[in-house]
Amino acid sequence: MLKTVSHISIKSLRRFSSVSPSPLKHNLVEGLQQRNLRHGISLHHHMHSHLQSYSHDVFLANHLITMYAKCGNIVYARQVFEEMPERNVVSWTSLITGYAQAGNELEGFCLLSAMLAHCCPNEFALSSVLTSCWYEPGKQVHGLALKLGLHCSIYVANALISMYGRCRDVNAAYEAWTVFEDMEFKNLVTWNSMIAAFQCCNLGKQAVGVFMRMHSDGVGFDRATLLNICSSLYKSSDLVRDDVSKCCLQLHSLTVKSGFVTQTEVATSLVKIYSETLGDFSECYKLFMEMSQCRDIVAWTGIITAFAVYDPERAILLFGQLRREKLSPDWYTFSSVLKACAGLVTARHALTIHAQVIKGGFEADTVLNNSLIHAYAKCGSLDLCKRVFDDMDSRDVVSWNSMLKAYSLHGQVDSILPVFHQMDIKPDSATFIALLSACSHAGRVEEGMKIFISMFEKPETLPQLHHYACVIDMLGRAERFTEAEEVINQMPMEPDAVVWSALLGSCRKHGNTRLGKLAAEKLKELEPTNSLSYIQMSNIYSAEGSFNEANKSRKEMETWRVKKEPGLSWTEIGNKVHEFASGGHRRADREAIYKELERLIGRLKEMGYVPEMRSALQDIEEEEQKEEHLSHHSEKLALAFAVMEGRKSSDCGVNLIQIMKNIRICIDCHNFMKLASKLLGKEILVRDSNRFHHFKDSSCSCNDYW
């Protein structure tokens, strides 16, 4: 072993040779306790060169084992152990602890088994083994502890609780609870271990219960306690929103009183609960602003992640503020801010972040490149998606899926299939979702069904709920309802809300009242607060002239206090995003927008535009009122505003107008955009909740199939 050491610390040897040829034992121990591998090897070399003095010194050999183990060189530690002519319980325990620290469960467990033939393990040997082992070997160690009477040791009991918690099994968690309840004395580690065990097993109620009992018993808490409770509130599915809200407020108050709120990890965990679990973004932002003295890159990334989907613009502004505070974004920060870029109208911010990714040295990172493909696709720039994808040195399955999804989102089914055939990596579930969605959007039913049937050839690609939803959507769009019903009846699992929503949408499009009613009832059972089932059925009844039934559906919606998601659209003019709601009532400039829109509609009518009255609200009786309602749909207002502002600025030569809408575009607005693209001589790119529509020269990329 020592011959492999290329360099020996001369300074270390001189220190000991100046004392005597045989340095004092305590000096050697002091040197070995420094946890310096090179220094420790030098001392080991010195001991080897004075074998007569040290060859039978178990005390020093034990310190050597500990030194090598703590320095991460478990091979040297084992060699010292094997060369010992005599060993005591400390020798065995030191090496077992070394294996536990190295995460080598098997070797540590085998060593404990071998130890039983030579000496009786102590509490430290058992607790060390337990820190790295899982359920079955852990149960055996538990049995041994009971047999030796060591289960009463607080070190062993705490290690048992942690071991059972790591198993992430409900039964194991209750075994941990049995150990906890049987303990006569508990310290802070005991309480924290029990809370963590329940948290790991997704038993949030129990974790909160332990914390409340701990608090009522007057037991103090630390940062680890708070972080475990925050994780329980954030991750556990057995806690309802009201319970989480109540606990979060109490926990927040407790962290303020105790001063722990000033610790970045604690505050960031609270931010995560407020944003992702409670959806309380104002409180989340307020808490972040109060962290002014302790905001590190983790805290900044947490708040950017919180706003990435809810308010992408705010997330971008926060990222800019982070940069102004001279902090360097890491991989996680870039990943979060790119998610925010995907929620914006244009690719302007994505391009800026892309430049910073390159500047930060992450240009070869596969995950960030995948995020860039996703962001560019969502912002309407398919060319930039292709450029990132083509420039990647290595691609994983997510890279291929991201490119396939980009083509699917833009309705380019002729491009998606060749890319799929070029895949040099095994496809996964998401791959087939992208393919089936593309076929559904383009009306390629036969190709889509071939892909769907091929999924049954291998166990790893068997269709799941999302794949069935794509197939139902594809068959329903094509008015092949008999086949759609057959697929639903043959599903090996219960259809979920997405499957019934897909069927209901197709029934609305083609006026299939019977099947639509079935789909709506199923959807109400699964998601009673989802407005889709009520609105779609109202529209189906109205289309066939059953206005009483339509009104009943709307009244039912009011009875259950179900609210329809308001139609909103956004467009970006002069580096500023403008929002529009149906009717335009939120905007101070609405009268000017109305006039511009009226002028546009007049010119489009001359080209043959006829308002599609079926897209108007069904409870409006007069035709003129229906037409006025249609003209004030949010995407029309956004287009009128873009045209109006384009005339005022130097951007009038820009040939692309981009609009984003939160719900699906209606038939009337679709017809309107087609003719407007011809009239204005511009491409109009509309991203709705489902896909992109590229309007140009009176036609749409979807070929009127959406």
XYZ file of C-alpha atoms in Angstrom:
706
model
C 0.000 0.000 0.000
C 2.656 2.532 1.066
C 4.762 1.979 -2.057
C 1.966 3.608 -4.041
C 2.371 6.868 -2.159
C 4.425 9.181 -4.381
C 4.958 11.972 -1.909
C 5.559 11.939 1.852
C 5.385 15.056 4.007
C 9.053 15.645 5.018
C 7.888 18.331 7.427
C 5.761 15.765 9.290
C 8.622 13.283 9.592
C 11.061 15.958 10.761
C 8.635 16.982 13.476
C 8.651 13.461 14.940
C 12.330 12.699 14.332
C 13.214 15.844 16.268
C 11.391 14.468 19.313
C 12.880 10.977 19.338
C 13.247 7.924 17.072
C 9.996 6.735 18.675
C 7.583 9.693 18.950
C 5.197 9.822 21.822
C 1.882 8.048 21.207
C -0.267 11.108 21.923
C 1.652 13.109 19.284
C 0.889 10.436 16.703
C -2.798 10.377 17.704
C -2.945 14.165 17.484
C -1.505 13.996 13.970
C -3.929 11.275 12.851
C -6.910 13.289 14.108
C -6.189 16.138 11.679
C -8.121 14.364 8.840
C -5.366 15.158 6.349
C -4.771 12.136 4.087
C -1.234 13.044 2.991
C -0.216 13.852 6.547
C -1.833 10.624 7.811
C -0.011 8.510 5.209
C 3.280 10.091 6.327
C 2.593 9.108 9.916
C 1.568 5.597 8.814
C 4.857 5.326 6.919
C 6.730 6.359 10.058
C 4.910 3.676 12.078
C 5.797 1.051 9.450
C 9.439 1.974 9.683
C 9.280 1.436 13.475
C 7.285 -1.807 13.487
C 8.915 -2.998 16.674
C 7.371 -0.085 18.579
C 3.919 0.003 16.976
C 3.101 -3.397 15.413
C 0.879 -4.526 18.327
C -0.568 -1.128 19.234
C -4.338 -1.604 18.749
C -5.028 1.939 19.948
C -2.953 3.542 17.167
C -4.212 1.105 14.527
C -7.791 2.059 15.414
C -6.910 5.736 14.923
C -5.385 4.877 11.534
C -8.605 3.120 10.460
C -10.656 6.129 11.584
C -8.328 8.576 9.809
C -8.470 6.710 6.479
C -12.262 6.243 6.743
C -12.890 9.918 7.476
C -10.605 10.925 4.613
C -12.674 8.748 2.269
C -10.050 6.045 1.673
C -11.938 2.973 2.856
C -9.554 0.628 0.963
C -6.569 1.747 3.107
C -8.751 1.540 6.233
C -9.651 -2.071 5.416
C -6.014 -2.955 4.771
C -4.970 -1.609 8.177
C -7.808 -3.623 9.751
C -6.754 -6.840 7.949
C -3.101 -6.412 9.015
C -3.941 -6.041 12.729
C -2.789 -9.075 14.745
C -5.310 -8.149 17.438
C -8.616 -6.273 17.195
C -11.040 -4.949 19.773
C -14.640 -3.689 19.523
C -13.394 -0.208 18.515
C -11.490 -1.700 15.550
C -14.641 -3.336 14.188
C -16.828 -0.315 14.940
C -14.395 2.125 13.282
C -14.389 0.174 10.018
C -18.162 -0.410 10.112
C -18.608 3.355 10.577
C -16.267 3.946 7.627
C -18.368 1.724 5.362
C -21.554 3.498 6.561
C -20.040 6.903 5.767
C -19.054 5.618 2.315
C -22.642 4.416 1.744
C -21.510 0.813 1.360
C -24.436 -0.936 3.047
C -23.476 -4.482 2.069
C -19.868 -4.399 3.327
C -20.899 -2.751 6.596
C -23.616 -5.338 7.184
C -21.268 -8.256 6.344
C -18.625 -6.846 8.684
C -21.168 -6.617 11.513
C -22.104 -10.271 10.883
C -18.426 -11.285 11.019
C -17.926 -9.230 14.173
C -20.413 -11.394 16.097
C -17.985 -14.328 16.011
C -15.239 -12.254 17.711
C -16.846 -9.727 20.031
C -20.176 -8.227 21.023
C -21.162 -5.110 19.040
C -21.797 -1.902 20.939
C -24.451 0.775 20.336
C -22.156 2.715 17.981
C -21.574 -0.295 15.715
C -25.326 -0.924 15.413
C -26.244 2.743 14.879
C -23.514 3.056 12.212
C -24.822 0.051 10.261
C -28.369 1.392 10.497
C -27.427 4.745 8.922
C -26.874 3.076 5.544
C -29.067 -0.033 5.464
C -32.631 -0.523 4.241
C -35.668 -2.444 5.431
C -34.717 -6.167 5.424
C -31.169 -5.860 6.816
C -32.421 -3.056 9.060
C -35.048 -5.364 10.552
C -32.326 -7.916 11.300
C -30.210 -5.272 13.049
C -33.321 -4.234 14.986
C -33.739 -7.853 16.127
C -30.084 -7.999 17.155
C -30.467 -4.762 19.136
C -33.447 -6.244 21.000
C -31.476 -9.430 21.733
C -28.462 -7.481 23.047
C -30.619 -4.987 24.951
C -29.199 -2.110 22.893
C -32.604 -0.988 21.572
C -32.859 1.276 24.628
C -29.814 3.254 23.471
C -30.865 6.636 22.128
C -28.278 6.331 19.319
C -29.676 2.966 18.177
C -33.315 4.043 18.558
C -32.758 7.276 16.565
C -30.950 5.310 13.851
C -33.832 2.786 13.709
C -36.412 5.569 13.270
C -34.348 7.094 10.442
C -33.841 3.692 8.796
C -37.575 2.910 8.771
C -38.320 6.390 7.442
C -35.901 5.983 4.537
C -37.892 2.955 3.352
C -40.703 5.324 2.217
C -43.280 2.736 3.168
C -46.332 3.426 5.353
C -45.912 0.192 7.352
C -42.243 0.977 7.939
C -43.214 4.461 9.149
C -45.481 2.953 11.791
C -42.660 0.625 12.877
C -40.597 3.778 13.376
C -43.482 5.164 15.436
C -43.460 2.045 17.649
C -39.735 2.570 18.323
C -40.422 6.259 19.045
C -43.240 5.556 21.499
C -41.202 2.892 23.348
C -38.334 5.304 24.054
C -38.092 6.491 27.649
C -35.877 9.427 26.762
C -36.058 11.451 23.535
C -33.725 14.186 22.352
C -34.162 16.700 19.511
C -32.690 14.219 17.016
C -35.403 11.715 18.000
C -38.231 14.167 17.300
C -36.655 15.346 14.036
C -36.105 11.749 12.903
C -39.749 10.859 13.568
C -41.055 13.913 11.701
C -38.694 13.142 8.808
C -39.844 9.489 8.758
C -43.502 10.503 8.378
C -42.560 13.139 5.791
C -40.591 10.608 3.719
C -43.604 8.278 3.729
C -45.989 11.044 2.586
C -47.804 11.084 5.940
C -48.069 14.836 6.367
C -50.836 14.791 8.991
C -48.791 12.548 11.255
C -45.651 14.665 10.770
C -47.557 17.821 11.731
C -49.079 15.946 14.686
C -45.619 15.013 16.002
C -44.476 18.620 15.628
C -47.537 19.912 17.529
C -46.959 17.376 20.318
C -43.289 18.330 20.397
C -44.201 22.009 20.695
C -46.851 21.418 23.393
C -44.346 19.326 25.397
C -41.986 22.292 25.435
C -39.332 20.570 23.339
C -37.222 23.053 21.392
C -36.817 22.862 17.637
C -34.089 23.698 15.149
C -33.676 24.401 11.443
C -33.938 20.687 10.559
C -37.319 20.472 12.342
C -38.731 23.394 10.364
C -37.405 22.143 7.026
C -38.959 18.704 7.606
C -42.337 20.246 8.482
C -42.164 22.515 5.422
C -41.474 19.459 3.254
C -44.445 17.676 4.856
C -46.762 20.577 4.042
C -45.424 20.878 0.523
C -45.267 17.224 -0.527
C -47.926 15.322 1.408
C -51.143 14.410 -0.376
C -53.085 13.586 2.811
C -53.353 17.253 3.837
C -56.187 19.359 2.408
C -55.515 22.933 1.327
C -57.174 24.516 4.384
C -55.034 22.418 6.735
C -51.887 23.369 4.846
C -52.872 27.057 4.909
C -53.517 27.015 8.663
C -50.285 25.140 9.436
C -48.271 27.357 7.109
C -49.479 30.555 8.809
C -48.671 29.131 12.260
C -45.281 27.894 11.078
C -44.506 31.262 9.492
C -45.391 33.014 12.751
C -43.210 30.582 14.702
C -40.217 31.154 12.416
C -40.572 34.924 12.828
C -40.734 34.665 16.642
C -37.761 32.273 16.778
C -35.691 34.213 14.242
C -35.358 31.206 11.911
C -37.135 33.146 9.156
C -33.845 34.949 8.541
C -32.239 31.660 7.508
C -32.335 31.294 3.740
C -33.330 27.621 3.618
C -36.261 28.093 5.987
C -37.586 31.202 4.232
C -37.176 29.563 0.805
C -39.135 26.511 1.988
C -41.975 28.776 3.165
C -41.926 30.570 -0.195
C -42.356 27.201 -1.886
C -45.428 26.325 0.230
C -47.060 29.716 -0.341
C -46.497 29.595 -4.092
C -46.782 25.987 -5.236
C -49.168 24.543 -2.652
C -51.354 27.481 -1.597
C -51.054 29.630 -4.715
C -50.632 32.686 -2.466
C -48.131 34.594 -4.573
C -48.561 37.951 -2.819
C -47.572 36.444 0.560
C -44.809 34.495 -1.156
C -43.371 37.685 -2.711
C -43.738 39.619 0.551
C -41.783 36.936 2.414
C -39.056 36.986 -0.232
C -38.721 40.774 0.012
C -38.328 40.464 3.796
C -35.332 38.192 3.186
C -33.256 41.124 1.905
C -30.290 40.350 4.179
C -30.083 36.618 3.466
C -31.041 36.178 -0.194
C -28.603 33.834 -1.878
C -28.855 32.195 -5.304
C -31.053 29.410 -3.842
C -33.581 31.970 -2.555
C -33.585 33.837 -5.877
C -34.067 30.604 -7.799
C -36.941 29.664 -5.480
C -38.867 32.907 -6.099
C -38.197 32.801 -9.862
C -39.476 29.203 -9.936
C -42.583 30.287 -8.012
C -43.469 32.960 -10.568
C -42.275 31.125 -13.699
C -45.757 29.798 -14.535
C -48.040 32.105 -12.514
C -46.476 35.391 -13.668
C -43.672 34.857 -16.238
C -43.053 38.593 -16.633
C -42.433 38.971 -12.908
C -40.052 35.992 -13.041
C -38.063 37.688 -15.827
C -37.924 40.948 -13.846
C -36.702 39.058 -10.775
C -33.996 37.425 -12.858
C -32.883 40.886 -14.007
C -32.790 42.064 -10.385
C -30.695 39.013 -9.465
C -28.177 39.990 -12.144
C -28.090 43.598 -10.931
C -27.197 42.330 -7.459
C -24.109 40.728 -9.039
C -25.191 37.162 -8.308
C -24.258 34.446 -10.801
C -27.162 32.242 -11.950
C -26.568 28.519 -11.647
C -28.013 25.606 -13.599
C -31.249 25.610 -11.578
C -31.753 29.368 -12.010
C -31.403 29.174 -15.791
C -33.760 26.190 -15.891
C -36.442 28.139 -13.972
C -36.134 31.365 -15.941
C -36.351 29.452 -19.237
C -39.625 27.959 -17.996
C -40.824 31.556 -17.539
C -39.688 32.438 -21.066
C -41.925 29.645 -22.388
C -44.949 31.521 -20.995
C -44.267 34.744 -22.902
C -45.586 35.910 -26.263
C -42.318 36.285 -28.182
C -38.835 34.749 -28.101
C -37.145 38.034 -27.155
C -36.432 37.095 -23.537
C -35.542 33.507 -24.431
C -32.850 34.847 -26.791
C -31.435 37.038 -24.016
C -31.335 34.177 -21.519
C -29.818 31.925 -24.197
C -26.933 34.389 -24.549
C -26.389 34.346 -20.780
C -26.479 30.536 -20.722
C -23.627 30.548 -23.256
C -21.738 33.251 -21.350
C -22.144 31.262 -18.111
C -20.485 28.240 -19.699
C -23.623 26.081 -19.891
C -23.930 25.973 -23.692
C -23.175 22.219 -23.786
C -25.627 21.338 -21.012
C -28.205 18.937 -22.415
C -30.954 19.777 -19.918
C -30.696 23.535 -20.515
C -30.658 23.004 -24.275
C -33.834 20.944 -23.888
C -35.372 23.846 -21.941
C -34.344 26.245 -24.710
C -36.050 24.068 -27.342
C -39.208 24.052 -25.224
C -39.091 27.834 -24.638
C -38.504 28.687 -28.301
C -41.301 26.316 -29.377
C -43.761 27.913 -26.940
C -42.737 31.394 -28.116
C -43.469 30.489 -31.729
C -39.924 30.229 -33.079
C -39.590 26.801 -34.646
C -36.421 27.849 -36.515
C -34.620 28.595 -33.246
C -35.779 25.213 -31.883
C -34.174 23.472 -34.854
C -30.967 25.484 -34.485
C -30.542 24.533 -30.806
C -31.393 20.900 -31.518
C -28.984 20.649 -34.492
C -26.132 22.275 -32.514
C -26.375 19.851 -29.569
C -23.346 17.570 -29.129
C -25.325 15.014 -27.152
C -29.053 14.431 -27.005
C -31.136 12.426 -24.555
C -34.709 11.213 -24.982
C -36.009 14.568 -23.650
C -34.110 16.376 -26.446
C -35.854 14.304 -29.097
C -39.207 14.586 -27.345
C -38.847 18.371 -27.048
C -38.265 18.649 -30.797
C -41.157 16.307 -31.557
C -43.444 18.328 -29.254
C -42.348 21.539 -30.988
C -43.416 20.158 -34.374
C -46.643 18.842 -32.840
C -47.437 22.210 -31.254
C -47.036 23.912 -34.617
C -49.007 21.236 -36.497
C -46.103 20.115 -38.669
C -46.890 16.417 -38.862
C -44.862 16.023 -42.074
C -41.738 17.051 -40.149
C -42.400 15.136 -36.945
C -42.452 11.614 -38.421
C -39.003 11.874 -40.148
C -37.499 13.168 -36.869
C -39.058 10.223 -35.021
C -37.481 7.768 -37.495
C -34.067 9.450 -36.954
C -34.190 8.882 -33.175
C -31.077 7.005 -32.091
C -32.431 6.437 -28.598
C -35.295 4.333 -27.233
C -38.592 6.297 -27.274
C -40.557 6.704 -24.054
C -44.138 7.523 -23.082
C -43.745 11.243 -23.894
C -42.458 10.411 -27.388
C -45.713 8.711 -28.299
C -47.813 11.518 -26.787
C -46.077 13.978 -29.141
C -46.632 11.710 -32.150
C -50.293 11.008 -31.376
C -50.993 14.692 -30.674
C -49.458 15.688 -34.008
C -51.572 13.127 -35.869
C -54.661 14.324 -34.005
C -54.031 17.980 -34.861
C -53.474 17.166 -38.533
C -56.299 14.659 -38.958
C -53.878 11.830 -39.785
C -56.076 9.190 -38.178
C -54.717 6.133 -39.997
C -51.086 7.033 -39.221
C -52.006 7.819 -35.632
C -53.781 4.494 -35.147
C -50.776 2.612 -36.558
C -48.544 4.348 -34.008
C -51.032 3.594 -31.226
C -51.269 -0.113 -32.154
C -47.449 -0.361 -32.322
C -47.285 0.664 -28.656
C -48.745 -2.713 -27.633
C -45.733 -4.581 -29.081
C -43.459 -3.898 -26.083
C -44.326 -3.890 -22.358
C -42.396 -0.664 -21.753
C -44.464 1.257 -24.336
C -47.954 0.074 -23.368
C -50.395 3.024 -23.670
C -51.236 5.007 -20.561
C -54.102 7.437 -19.885
C -52.562 10.344 -21.836
C -52.084 8.159 -24.906
C -55.716 7.047 -24.780
C -56.782 10.710 -24.447
C -54.833 11.556 -27.627
C -56.471 8.681 -29.512
C -59.997 9.644 -28.338
C -59.279 13.235 -29.385
C -58.007 12.072 -32.787
C -61.004 9.791 -33.482
C -63.488 12.328 -32.137
C -62.159 15.169 -34.304
C -62.596 12.873 -37.312
C -66.202 12.128 -36.202
C -65.379 8.436 -35.743
C -67.386 8.126 -32.535
C -68.095 4.396 -32.780
C -64.351 3.669 -32.762
C -63.814 6.205 -29.973
C -66.417 4.430 -27.815
C -64.782 1.063 -28.523
C -61.377 2.376 -27.435
C -62.853 3.759 -24.185
C -64.638 0.484 -23.436
C -61.444 -1.511 -24.022
C -59.222 0.681 -21.814
C -57.433 -1.399 -19.132
C -57.839 1.490 -16.665
C -60.686 3.858 -15.792
C -60.847 6.875 -18.162
C -59.803 10.103 -16.456
C -61.011 13.693 -16.897
C -58.656 14.307 -19.842
C -60.169 11.390 -21.798
C -63.755 12.560 -21.183
C -62.809 16.190 -21.963
C -61.365 15.122 -25.318
C -64.531 13.215 -26.177
C -66.785 16.060 -25.022
C -64.935 18.593 -27.187
C -65.427 16.429 -30.254
C -69.139 15.955 -29.449
C -69.487 19.743 -29.235
C -67.795 20.158 -32.607
C -69.933 17.556 -34.387
C -73.162 17.921 -32.375
C -73.249 14.416 -30.885
C -75.701 15.041 -28.024
C -75.996 11.447 -26.781
C -72.293 10.804 -26.357
C -71.660 14.399 -25.262
C -74.124 13.989 -22.401
C -72.353 10.808 -21.265
C -68.933 12.496 -21.421
C -70.218 15.577 -19.556
C -71.724 13.472 -16.744
C -68.498 11.489 -16.341
C -66.480 14.702 -16.305
C -68.755 16.233 -13.642
C -68.228 13.151 -11.448
C -64.455 13.462 -11.705
C -64.141 17.264 -11.686
C -67.373 18.881 -10.434
C -65.803 22.364 -10.412
C -64.580 22.166 -14.027
C -66.664 24.590 -16.125
C -65.985 22.681 -19.361
C -68.699 20.039 -18.898
C -71.429 22.621 -18.197
C -70.457 25.041 -20.982
C -69.927 22.408 -23.665
C -73.278 20.752 -22.955
C -74.991 24.137 -22.985
C -73.439 24.787 -26.389
C -74.440 21.334 -27.697
C -78.059 21.828 -26.592
C -78.152 25.357 -28.045
C -76.753 24.201 -31.387
C -79.607 21.728 -31.758
C -82.203 24.262 -30.586
C -82.787 22.813 -27.091
C -82.522 26.176 -25.334
C -84.323 25.062 -22.147
C -81.754 22.285 -21.659
C -78.967 24.760 -22.402
C -80.270 27.128 -19.732
C -80.533 24.247 -17.241
C -76.856 23.454 -17.788
C -75.908 27.107 -17.189
C -78.133 27.268 -14.074
C -76.529 24.093 -12.732
C -73.179 25.766 -13.161
C -74.401 28.749 -11.097
C -75.856 26.451 -8.425
C -72.498 24.739 -7.923
C -70.704 28.121 -8.110
C -68.563 26.950 -10.978
C -66.819 29.824 -12.750
C -65.799 29.888 -16.393
C -62.202 30.839 -17.073
C -62.265 34.308 -18.652
C -60.854 34.602 -22.158
C -57.573 36.555 -22.100
C -55.110 37.416 -24.845
C -51.681 39.016 -24.863
C -49.529 40.687 -27.495
C -46.131 42.350 -27.233
C -45.586 45.836 -28.666
C -42.393 47.809 -28.147
C -40.957 45.350 -25.602
C -44.105 45.625 -23.496
C -46.747 42.918 -23.056
C -50.369 44.095 -23.295
C -53.282 42.093 -21.885
C -56.829 42.011 -23.235
C -59.995 40.515 -21.748
C -63.142 39.820 -23.735
C -65.037 43.105 -24.027
C -61.880 45.108 -23.355
C -63.381 46.668 -20.217
C -60.080 46.598 -18.319
C -58.364 48.957 -20.764
C -58.444 52.744 -20.673
C -57.877 52.859 -24.455
C -60.790 50.529 -25.253
C -62.739 53.138 -27.284
C -59.787 53.618 -29.648
C -59.391 49.825 -29.941
C -63.145 49.456 -30.658
C -62.909 51.988 -33.474
C -59.885 50.258 -34.997
C -61.634 46.892 -34.731
C -64.811 48.278 -36.283
C -62.763 49.587 -39.212
C -61.083 46.185 -39.609
C -64.378 44.278 -39.498
C -65.874 46.602 -42.103
C -63.013 45.948 -44.527
C -63.097 42.191 -43.834
C -66.837 42.036 -44.538
C -66.078 43.499 -47.946
C -63.764 40.489 -48.433
C -66.531 38.052 -47.471
C -66.225 37.806 -43.677
C -69.472 36.668 -42.054
C -69.597 36.428 -38.225
C -70.092 32.850 -37.013
C -73.046 33.318 -34.657
C -72.640 29.860 -33.104
C -69.536 31.192 -31.348
C -71.552 33.867 -29.500
C -72.940 33.363 -26.003
C -76.117 31.298 -26.262
C -78.095 33.468 -23.830
C -77.854 36.475 -26.166
C -81.019 36.630 -28.214
C -80.575 39.557 -30.651
C -78.326 38.976 -33.695
C -76.773 42.459 -33.381
C -75.838 41.794 -29.765
C -74.319 38.451 -30.744
C -72.229 40.111 -33.436
C -71.052 42.798 -31.020
C -70.087 40.123 -28.486
C -68.112 38.230 -31.134
C -66.288 41.361 -32.257
C -65.031 41.951 -28.727
C -63.317 38.580 -28.225
C -59.922 39.140 -26.638
C -57.780 37.976 -29.594
C -59.588 40.385 -31.953
C -58.952 43.260 -29.549
C -55.266 42.257 -29.355
C -54.994 42.261 -33.161
C -56.742 45.645 -33.484
C -54.387 47.099 -30.861
C -51.312 45.689 -32.650
C -52.465 47.191 -35.966
C -53.217 50.553 -34.307
C -49.865 50.702 -32.525
C -48.021 49.513 -35.643
C -49.183 52.586 -37.529
C -47.885 54.870 -34.768
C -44.393 53.381 -34.587
C -41.523 52.583 -36.897
C -42.526 48.892 -36.670
C -45.150 49.193 -39.407
C -42.873 47.173 -41.681
C -42.871 44.211 -39.288
C -44.522 41.259 -41.032
C -45.419 39.208 -37.959
C -48.035 39.822 -35.272
C -47.932 37.403 -32.332
C -50.891 36.814 -30.012
C -51.222 34.407 -27.112
C -54.621 33.240 -25.788
C -55.359 31.272 -22.600
C -58.260 29.242 -24.048
C -58.953 27.689 -27.437
C -59.642 30.076 -30.319
C -63.283 30.005 -31.508
C -64.438 29.356 -35.084
C -65.374 33.000 -35.679
C -61.998 34.363 -34.504
C -60.256 31.717 -36.595
C -62.112 32.858 -39.733
C -61.445 36.486 -38.794
C -57.668 35.934 -38.426
C -57.437 34.136 -41.763
C -58.940 37.042 -43.695
C -57.077 39.639 -41.589
C -53.732 38.063 -42.564
C -54.635 38.634 -46.227
C -55.930 42.164 -45.653
C -52.914 43.291 -43.595
C -50.326 41.407 -45.664
C -48.824 40.027 -42.457
C -48.440 36.647 -40.815
C -50.541 36.399 -37.655
C -49.313 33.823 -35.174
C -51.878 32.841 -32.535
C -50.971 30.473 -29.722
C -54.071 29.181 -27.958
C -54.327 26.683 -25.105
C -53.934 23.783 -27.506
C -51.590 24.689 -30.362
C -50.205 27.357 -32.712
C -52.126 28.755 -35.667
C -49.989 30.338 -38.399
C -52.340 32.598 -40.388
C -51.052 33.780 -43.748
C -52.745 34.791 -47.027
C -56.247 33.745 -45.873
C -55.177 30.288 -44.730
C -54.074 28.629 -41.495
C -51.383 26.042 -40.814
C -54.051 23.830 -39.201
C -55.937 23.605 -42.520
C -59.099 24.495 -40.538
C -58.736 21.240 -38.584
C -58.459 22.010 -34.876
